[in-house]
């Protein structure tokens, strides 16, 4: 195998090492720009994956709700500019009192009282609330829905979504009834279908409409097998540069202060990347377990660190009962256990070395995700109920 960006090897990596399941695709290709046809899972899977199926759409969805009284809507719109700031100030005072008094009692069962936005009418929605016409509601809902769907598809490309038994991943978006009152859930579903999404059951929550889209497993990528020579430093699968060793103790001490500060200042920002915090932590923090490995940058120290983290995660994953996997269990009782190793775990050793160590314990690359060795390794291995 060459140590450049093309990682095709003589020996494929999958359930059957003698095959080459990575014969198609190129590392770095984005299969999520448009949905792709269903692909066969890597090599020989532990069970025959089900055919790709679209989510089952319920028979019908509720129509428009009765229009609210115009006078009430206008009063709410005018008064909200007074009570919303007062509400926020009151919440800040309550939270400060709770923190300072070391309150240990039980709080309310819902966090709804924290979300003043639920009773707030944006100016863009005022016209729809006043007229009650479905076309006005659709003009308001459509851009809201497009933004949420776009965020969900970005999250899917970054590794989000619920994995299905056929290795596809399902993304979902939910809208509260206040956002589509005059259009109805059926109208929201019609708009969503034009964007390639479908309506799905929201269970017992009648105040919400749920939309889903299922994306098939990505094409089999080019990736090194455990039998290939180690990837060269600086390549995506090879060792990454480590930080200046004398700086690590300073980072280790200062992170006690700046991690909470950064979290408090940015908690309100929507992070579509599910691995945002692990990637941020790999750049700006150093964990106690990884300190020795990164400080010495010794291959042996990195190997010990990888094995220790992999053992911890494996033990935790094996502790999960098979029944907790629900519909991810195949008819014959087979299912895939999954773990994820982050960049901070293998930075100085490289993703390829971490892959070789994981292969000793039966872990392989998870075929439900496009490999992203620069940031994390998603691994799976078969188990049976």
One Martini backbone bead per residue (centre of mass of N, CA, C, O) as a GRO file, in nm:
protein
  385
    1UNK     BB    1   0.096   0.035   0.022
    2UNK     BB    2   0.057   0.349  -0.002
    3UNK     BB    3   0.125   0.667   0.177
    4UNK     BB    4  -0.078   0.812   0.048
    5UNK     BB    5  -0.412   0.905  -0.023
    6UNK     BB    6  -0.415   0.617  -0.142
    7UNK     BB    7  -0.573   0.312   0.022
    8UNK     BB    8  -0.513   0.079  -0.150
    9UNK     BB    9  -0.505  -0.273  -0.106
   10UNK     BB   10  -0.442  -0.613  -0.107
   11UNK     BB   11  -0.606  -0.610   0.169
   12UNK     BB   12  -0.898  -0.631   0.290
   13UNK     BB   13  -1.136  -0.479   0.523
   14UNK     BB   14  -1.316  -0.711   0.728
   15UNK     BB   15  -1.462  -1.000   0.805
   16UNK     BB   16  -1.284  -1.081   0.543
   17UNK     BB   17  -0.952  -1.024   0.489
   18UNK     BB   18  -0.920  -1.155   0.193
   19UNK     BB   19  -1.085  -0.927   0.109
   20UNK     BB   20  -1.197  -0.628  -0.091
   21UNK     BB   21  -1.417  -0.381   0.030
   22UNK     BB   22  -1.239  -0.115  -0.102
   23UNK     BB   23  -1.272  -0.096  -0.426
   24UNK     BB   24  -1.437   0.163  -0.377
   25UNK     BB   25  -1.375   0.470  -0.402
   26UNK     BB   26  -1.271   0.769  -0.214
   27UNK     BB   27  -1.104   0.933  -0.007
   28UNK     BB   28  -1.320   1.217   0.075
   29UNK     BB   29  -1.574   1.150  -0.029
   30UNK     BB   30  -1.916   1.276  -0.062
   31UNK     BB   31  -2.213   1.080  -0.015
   32UNK     BB   32  -2.423   1.324   0.103
   33UNK     BB   33  -2.516   1.524  -0.112
   34UNK     BB   34  -2.659   1.264  -0.220
   35UNK     BB   35  -2.842   1.013  -0.241
   36UNK     BB   36  -2.765   0.674  -0.248
   37UNK     BB   37  -2.756   0.380  -0.334
   38UNK     BB   38  -2.761   0.089  -0.215
   39UNK     BB   39  -2.519  -0.092  -0.033
   40UNK     BB   40  -2.307  -0.321   0.025
   41UNK     BB   41  -2.161  -0.440   0.264
   42UNK     BB   42  -1.883  -0.529   0.393
   43UNK     BB   43  -1.834  -0.794   0.269
   44UNK     BB   44  -1.889  -1.016   0.524
   45UNK     BB   45  -2.155  -1.027   0.705
   46UNK     BB   46  -2.312  -1.141   0.997
   47UNK     BB   47  -2.561  -1.051   0.819
   48UNK     BB   48  -2.837  -1.010   0.632
   49UNK     BB   49  -2.921  -0.734   0.504
   50UNK     BB   50  -3.160  -0.537   0.464
   51UNK     BB   51  -3.345  -0.377   0.271
   52UNK     BB   52  -3.397  -0.079   0.163
   53UNK     BB   53  -3.608   0.137   0.358
   54UNK     BB   54  -3.865   0.328   0.400
   55UNK     BB   55  -4.044   0.489   0.598
   56UNK     BB   56  -4.330   0.459   0.767
   57UNK     BB   57  -4.628   0.609   0.683
   58UNK     BB   58  -4.880   0.738   0.799
   59UNK     BB   59  -5.204   0.769   0.702
   60UNK     BB   60  -5.236   1.041   0.887
   61UNK     BB   61  -5.281   1.396   0.942
   62UNK     BB   62  -5.339   1.670   1.086
   63UNK     BB   63  -5.494   1.951   1.053
   64UNK     BB   64  -5.591   2.242   1.102
   65UNK     BB   65  -5.623   2.471   1.339
   66UNK     BB   66  -5.777   2.688   1.503
   67UNK     BB   67  -5.810   3.009   1.512
   68UNK     BB   68  -5.705   3.267   1.672
   69UNK     BB   69  -5.760   3.535   1.840
   70UNK     BB   70  -5.672   3.843   1.737
   71UNK     BB   71  -5.655   4.000   2.003
   72UNK     BB   72  -5.473   3.800   2.150
   73UNK     BB   73  -5.239   3.814   1.952
   74UNK     BB   74  -5.181   4.120   1.977
   75UNK     BB   75  -5.131   4.124   2.282
   76UNK     BB   76  -4.899   3.924   2.282
   77UNK     BB   77  -4.712   4.082   2.088
   78UNK     BB   78  -4.692   4.342   2.269
   79UNK     BB   79  -4.624   4.214   2.561
   80UNK     BB   80  -4.361   4.046   2.502
   81UNK     BB   81  -4.162   4.299   2.520
   82UNK     BB   82  -4.196   4.283   2.839
   83UNK     BB   83  -4.205   3.979   2.956
   84UNK     BB   84  -3.952   3.850   2.836
   85UNK     BB   85  -3.726   4.007   2.985
   86UNK     BB   86  -3.840   3.947   3.269
   87UNK     BB   87  -3.818   3.643   3.250
   88UNK     BB   88  -3.512   3.627   3.208
   89UNK     BB   89  -3.434   3.772   3.469
   90UNK     BB   90  -3.576   3.572   3.656
   91UNK     BB   91  -3.410   3.322   3.577
   92UNK     BB   92  -3.136   3.431   3.667
   93UNK     BB   93  -3.212   3.463   3.964
   94UNK     BB   94  -3.297   3.176   4.025
   95UNK     BB   95  -3.031   3.037   3.949
   96UNK     BB   96  -2.853   3.195   4.148
   97UNK     BB   97  -2.999   3.106   4.405
   98UNK     BB   98  -2.960   2.801   4.369
   99UNK     BB   99  -2.650   2.806   4.369
  100UNK     BB  100  -2.599   2.970   4.642
  101UNK     BB  101  -2.797   2.767   4.822
  102UNK     BB  102  -2.765   2.467   4.757
  103UNK     BB  103  -2.991   2.320   4.614
  104UNK     BB  104  -3.154   1.977   4.675
  105UNK     BB  105  -3.407   1.965   4.540
  106UNK     BB  106  -3.678   1.921   4.347
  107UNK     BB  107  -3.780   1.984   4.038
  108UNK     BB  108  -3.923   2.017   3.765
  109UNK     BB  109  -4.034   1.793   3.510
  110UNK     BB  110  -3.989   2.051   3.327
  111UNK     BB  111  -3.835   2.295   3.085
  112UNK     BB  112  -4.058   2.497   2.980
  113UNK     BB  113  -4.009   2.751   3.174
  114UNK     BB  114  -3.731   2.829   3.017
  115UNK     BB  115  -3.902   2.875   2.734
  116UNK     BB  116  -4.000   3.171   2.613
  117UNK     BB  117  -4.026   3.115   2.299
  118UNK     BB  118  -4.308   2.963   2.311
  119UNK     BB  119  -4.462   3.265   2.364
  120UNK     BB  120  -4.338   3.374   2.099
  121UNK     BB  121  -4.399   3.617   1.835
  122UNK     BB  122  -4.292   3.658   1.547
  123UNK     BB  123  -4.327   3.880   1.297
  124UNK     BB  124  -4.345   3.657   1.067
  125UNK     BB  125  -4.611   3.519   1.219
  126UNK     BB  126  -4.837   3.726   1.249
  127UNK     BB  127  -4.993   3.705   0.983
  128UNK     BB  128  -5.075   3.409   1.014
  129UNK     BB  129  -5.228   3.443   1.285
  130UNK     BB  130  -5.439   3.653   1.177
  131UNK     BB  131  -5.551   3.499   0.917
  132UNK     BB  132  -5.516   3.165   0.896
  133UNK     BB  133  -5.388   3.102   0.633
  134UNK     BB  134  -5.223   2.849   0.481
  135UNK     BB  135  -5.038   3.021   0.290
  136UNK     BB  136  -4.910   3.186   0.522
  137UNK     BB  137  -4.797   2.946   0.680
  138UNK     BB  138  -4.622   2.834   0.453
  139UNK     BB  139  -4.436   3.083   0.426
  140UNK     BB  140  -4.328   3.045   0.718
  141UNK     BB  141  -4.245   2.736   0.735
  142UNK     BB  142  -4.051   2.673   0.500
  143UNK     BB  143  -3.782   2.811   0.602
  144UNK     BB  144  -3.773   2.659   0.868
  145UNK     BB  145  -3.757   2.375   0.745
  146UNK     BB  146  -3.505   2.415   0.571
  147UNK     BB  147  -3.308   2.471   0.803
  148UNK     BB  148  -3.348   2.202   0.958
  149UNK     BB  149  -3.277   2.012   0.727
  150UNK     BB  150  -2.995   2.122   0.670
  151UNK     BB  151  -2.885   2.056   0.954
  152UNK     BB  152  -2.942   1.749   0.941
  153UNK     BB  153  -2.760   1.691   0.689
  154UNK     BB  154  -2.501   1.787   0.817
  155UNK     BB  155  -2.506   1.588   1.054
  156UNK     BB  156  -2.493   1.337   0.879
  157UNK     BB  157  -2.218   1.401   0.740
  158UNK     BB  158  -2.088   1.406   1.050
  159UNK     BB  159  -2.242   1.126   1.186
  160UNK     BB  160  -2.531   1.132   1.217
  161UNK     BB  161  -2.777   0.934   1.340
  162UNK     BB  162  -2.978   0.643   1.307
  163UNK     BB  163  -2.905   0.328   1.306
  164UNK     BB  164  -2.973   0.058   1.107
  165UNK     BB  165  -2.989  -0.273   1.014
  166UNK     BB  166  -2.899  -0.179   0.702
  167UNK     BB  167  -2.691   0.079   0.762
  168UNK     BB  168  -2.858   0.298   0.778
  169UNK     BB  169  -2.961   0.648   0.828
  170UNK     BB  170  -3.166   0.837   1.053
  171UNK     BB  171  -3.334   1.139   1.019
  172UNK     BB  172  -3.473   1.405   1.229
  173UNK     BB  173  -3.765   1.627   1.249
  174UNK     BB  174  -3.918   1.878   1.463
  175UNK     BB  175  -4.243   2.034   1.507
  176UNK     BB  176  -4.423   2.262   1.651
  177UNK     BB  177  -4.751   2.363   1.647
  178UNK     BB  178  -4.698   2.678   1.654
  179UNK     BB  179  -4.556   2.668   1.353
  180UNK     BB  180  -4.846   2.517   1.206
  181UNK     BB  181  -5.143   2.565   1.283
  182UNK     BB  182  -5.273   2.666   0.987
  183UNK     BB  183  -5.158   2.401   0.821
  184UNK     BB  184  -5.072   2.148   0.943
  185UNK     BB  185  -4.929   1.842   0.936
  186UNK     BB  186  -5.002   1.780   0.640
  187UNK     BB  187  -4.864   2.035   0.523
  188UNK     BB  188  -4.578   1.978   0.623
  189UNK     BB  189  -4.545   1.710   0.471
  190UNK     BB  190  -4.570   1.830   0.187
  191UNK     BB  191  -4.322   2.008   0.207
  192UNK     BB  192  -4.119   1.780   0.279
  193UNK     BB  193  -4.156   1.610   0.017
  194UNK     BB  194  -4.022   1.830  -0.167
  195UNK     BB  195  -3.739   1.773   0.014
  196UNK     BB  196  -3.729   1.439   0.071
  197UNK     BB  197  -3.934   1.395   0.298
  198UNK     BB  198  -4.108   1.242   0.582
  199UNK     BB  199  -4.359   1.129   0.759
  200UNK     BB  200  -4.400   1.052   1.114
  201UNK     BB  201  -4.439   0.920   1.400
  202UNK     BB  202  -4.494   1.088   1.734
  203UNK     BB  203  -4.680   0.929   1.894
  204UNK     BB  204  -4.816   1.098   2.178
  205UNK     BB  205  -4.732   1.369   2.026
  206UNK     BB  206  -4.964   1.611   1.915
  207UNK     BB  207  -4.756   1.883   1.929
  208UNK     BB  208  -4.612   1.723   1.684
  209UNK     BB  209  -4.397   1.694   1.400
  210UNK     BB  210  -4.247   1.422   1.216
  211UNK     BB  211  -3.941   1.397   1.031
  212UNK     BB  212  -3.790   1.187   0.771
  213UNK     BB  213  -3.461   1.047   0.667
  214UNK     BB  214  -3.308   0.794   0.470
  215UNK     BB  215  -2.970   0.689   0.456
  216UNK     BB  216  -2.757   0.518   0.304
  217UNK     BB  217  -2.494   0.356   0.291
  218UNK     BB  218  -2.192   0.404   0.214
  219UNK     BB  219  -1.957   0.359   0.020
  220UNK     BB  220  -1.693   0.177  -0.023
  221UNK     BB  221  -1.391   0.254   0.098
  222UNK     BB  222  -1.077   0.361   0.108
  223UNK     BB  223  -0.868   0.150   0.316
  224UNK     BB  224  -0.679   0.023   0.539
  225UNK     BB  225  -0.534  -0.260   0.649
  226UNK     BB  226  -0.385  -0.433   0.902
  227UNK     BB  227  -0.168  -0.565   0.686
  228UNK     BB  228  -0.060  -0.306   0.625
  229UNK     BB  229   0.142  -0.073   0.609
  230UNK     BB  230   0.210   0.194   0.762
  231UNK     BB  231   0.121   0.498   0.767
  232UNK     BB  232   0.227   0.797   0.701
  233UNK     BB  233   0.316   1.078   0.810
  234UNK     BB  234   0.051   1.320   0.741
  235UNK     BB  235  -0.156   1.130   0.685
  236UNK     BB  236  -0.469   1.046   0.765
  237UNK     BB  237  -0.360   0.750   0.887
  238UNK     BB  238  -0.137   0.883   1.024
  239UNK     BB  239   0.053   1.047   1.212
  240UNK     BB  240   0.024   1.322   1.415
  241UNK     BB  241   0.089   1.611   1.531
  242UNK     BB  242   0.229   1.729   1.815
  243UNK     BB  243   0.275   1.902   2.089
  244UNK     BB  244   0.447   2.098   2.282
  245UNK     BB  245   0.557   1.960   2.561
  246UNK     BB  246   0.595   2.212   2.766
  247UNK     BB  247   0.283   2.301   2.716
  248UNK     BB  248   0.105   2.082   2.853
  249UNK     BB  249   0.101   2.169   3.156
  250UNK     BB  250  -0.040   2.438   3.100
  251UNK     BB  251  -0.295   2.324   2.973
  252UNK     BB  252  -0.376   2.139   3.210
  253UNK     BB  253  -0.427   2.383   3.407
  254UNK     BB  254  -0.601   2.594   3.236
  255UNK     BB  255  -0.852   2.409   3.160
  256UNK     BB  256  -1.005   2.445   3.430
  257UNK     BB  257  -1.102   2.736   3.330
  258UNK     BB  258  -1.165   2.750   3.005
  259UNK     BB  259  -1.381   2.536   2.968
  260UNK     BB  260  -1.624   2.662   3.125
  261UNK     BB  261  -1.617   2.934   2.982
  262UNK     BB  262  -1.665   2.834   2.694
  263UNK     BB  263  -1.930   2.686   2.753
  264UNK     BB  264  -2.095   2.938   2.857
  265UNK     BB  265  -2.046   3.118   2.588
  266UNK     BB  266  -2.144   2.856   2.370
  267UNK     BB  267  -2.411   2.687   2.436
  268UNK     BB  268  -2.610   2.830   2.212
  269UNK     BB  269  -2.465   2.687   1.993
  270UNK     BB  270  -2.506   2.520   1.705
  271UNK     BB  271  -2.393   2.173   1.659
  272UNK     BB  272  -2.386   1.964   1.386
  273UNK     BB  273  -2.139   1.827   1.502
  274UNK     BB  274  -2.113   1.553   1.708
  275UNK     BB  275  -1.772   1.600   1.732
  276UNK     BB  276  -1.695   1.883   1.835
  277UNK     BB  277  -1.579   1.845   2.129
  278UNK     BB  278  -1.357   1.640   2.062
  279UNK     BB  279  -1.207   1.824   1.861
  280UNK     BB  280  -1.160   2.057   2.054
  281UNK     BB  281  -1.011   1.891   2.274
  282UNK     BB  282  -0.770   1.799   2.091
  283UNK     BB  283  -0.665   2.106   2.067
  284UNK     BB  284  -0.723   2.238   2.391
  285UNK     BB  285  -0.659   1.961   2.534
  286UNK     BB  286  -0.555   1.736   2.814
  287UNK     BB  287  -0.549   1.425   2.923
  288UNK     BB  288  -0.442   1.225   3.172
  289UNK     BB  289  -0.400   0.965   2.992
  290UNK     BB  290  -0.248   1.130   2.742
  291UNK     BB  291  -0.001   1.277   2.859
  292UNK     BB  292   0.236   1.076   2.833
  293UNK     BB  293   0.214   1.015   2.532
  294UNK     BB  294   0.247   1.317   2.434
  295UNK     BB  295   0.505   1.398   2.587
  296UNK     BB  296   0.685   1.155   2.462
  297UNK     BB  297   0.597   1.023   2.185
  298UNK     BB  298   0.564   0.717   2.228
  299UNK     BB  299   0.469   0.431   2.082
  300UNK     BB  300   0.421   0.267   2.341
  301UNK     BB  301   0.241   0.477   2.483
  302UNK     BB  302   0.021   0.486   2.267
  303UNK     BB  303  -0.055   0.188   2.274
  304UNK     BB  304  -0.144   0.184   2.570
  305UNK     BB  305  -0.363   0.397   2.539
  306UNK     BB  306  -0.538   0.259   2.330
  307UNK     BB  307  -0.591  -0.003   2.492
  308UNK     BB  308  -0.724   0.132   2.736
  309UNK     BB  309  -0.962   0.267   2.587
  310UNK     BB  310  -1.067   0.015   2.440
  311UNK     BB  311  -1.126  -0.148   2.695
  312UNK     BB  312  -1.326   0.044   2.822
  313UNK     BB  313  -1.531   0.054   2.581
  314UNK     BB  314  -1.580  -0.249   2.560
  315UNK     BB  315  -1.689  -0.296   2.844
  316UNK     BB  316  -1.926  -0.102   2.814
  317UNK     BB  317  -2.058  -0.236   2.563
  318UNK     BB  318  -2.085  -0.530   2.687
  319UNK     BB  319  -2.288  -0.422   2.916
  320UNK     BB  320  -2.495  -0.426   2.707
  321UNK     BB  321  -2.788  -0.525   2.629
  322UNK     BB  322  -2.935  -0.665   2.358
  323UNK     BB  323  -3.222  -0.533   2.398
  324UNK     BB  324  -3.119  -0.228   2.360
  325UNK     BB  325  -3.113  -0.251   2.029
  326UNK     BB  326  -3.365  -0.362   1.918
  327UNK     BB  327  -3.402  -0.307   1.572
  328UNK     BB  328  -3.080  -0.387   1.537
  329UNK     BB  329  -3.179  -0.674   1.536
  330UNK     BB  330  -3.172  -0.949   1.381
  331UNK     BB  331  -3.360  -1.228   1.328
  332UNK     BB  332  -3.098  -1.412   1.430
  333UNK     BB  333  -2.961  -1.211   1.671
  334UNK     BB  334  -2.784  -1.016   1.521
  335UNK     BB  335  -2.530  -0.766   1.604
  336UNK     BB  336  -2.379  -0.441   1.644
  337UNK     BB  337  -2.111  -0.326   1.793
  338UNK     BB  338  -2.008   0.007   1.924
  339UNK     BB  339  -1.726   0.227   1.871
  340UNK     BB  340  -1.523   0.530   1.961
  341UNK     BB  341  -1.234   0.688   1.843
  342UNK     BB  342  -1.040   0.953   1.916
  343UNK     BB  343  -0.782   1.154   1.835
  344UNK     BB  344  -0.659   1.172   2.128
  345UNK     BB  345  -0.592   0.856   2.134
  346UNK     BB  346  -0.402   0.855   1.831
  347UNK     BB  347  -0.229   1.090   1.729
  348UNK     BB  348   0.083   0.967   1.745
  349UNK     BB  349   0.002   0.684   1.590
  350UNK     BB  350  -0.258   0.661   1.437
  351UNK     BB  351  -0.527   0.519   1.284
  352UNK     BB  352  -0.395   0.260   1.180
  353UNK     BB  353  -0.287   0.158   1.450
  354UNK     BB  354  -0.564   0.150   1.588
  355UNK     BB  355  -0.682  -0.056   1.387
  356UNK     BB  356  -0.485  -0.286   1.451
  357UNK     BB  357  -0.556  -0.313   1.751
  358UNK     BB  358  -0.864  -0.359   1.713
  359UNK     BB  359  -0.839  -0.622   1.535
  360UNK     BB  360  -0.744  -0.811   1.768
  361UNK     BB  361  -1.066  -0.774   1.888
  362UNK     BB  362  -1.266  -0.759   1.616
  363UNK     BB  363  -1.247  -0.480   1.498
  364UNK     BB  364  -1.416  -0.267   1.263
  365UNK     BB  365  -1.521  -0.082   1.034
  366UNK     BB  366  -1.796   0.112   1.003
  367UNK     BB  367  -2.030   0.091   0.734
  368UNK     BB  368  -2.220   0.348   0.822
  369UNK     BB  369  -1.943   0.506   0.773
  370UNK     BB  370  -1.732   0.744   0.685
  371UNK     BB  371  -1.419   0.773   0.712
  372UNK     BB  372  -1.239   0.984   0.984
  373UNK     BB  373  -0.920   0.973   1.085
  374UNK     BB  374  -0.861   1.269   1.186
  375UNK     BB  375  -1.102   1.241   1.423
  376UNK     BB  376  -1.216   0.931   1.388
  377UNK     BB  377  -1.320   0.595   1.501
  378UNK     BB  378  -1.551   0.366   1.369
  379UNK     BB  379  -1.661   0.072   1.533
  380UNK     BB  380  -1.717  -0.289   1.481
  381UNK     BB  381  -1.892  -0.591   1.611
  382UNK     BB  382  -2.013  -0.893   1.635
  383UNK     BB  383  -2.319  -1.025   1.778
  384UNK     BB  384  -2.523  -1.242   2.002
  385UNK     BB  385  -2.831  -1.317   2.160
   0.00000   0.00000   0.00000
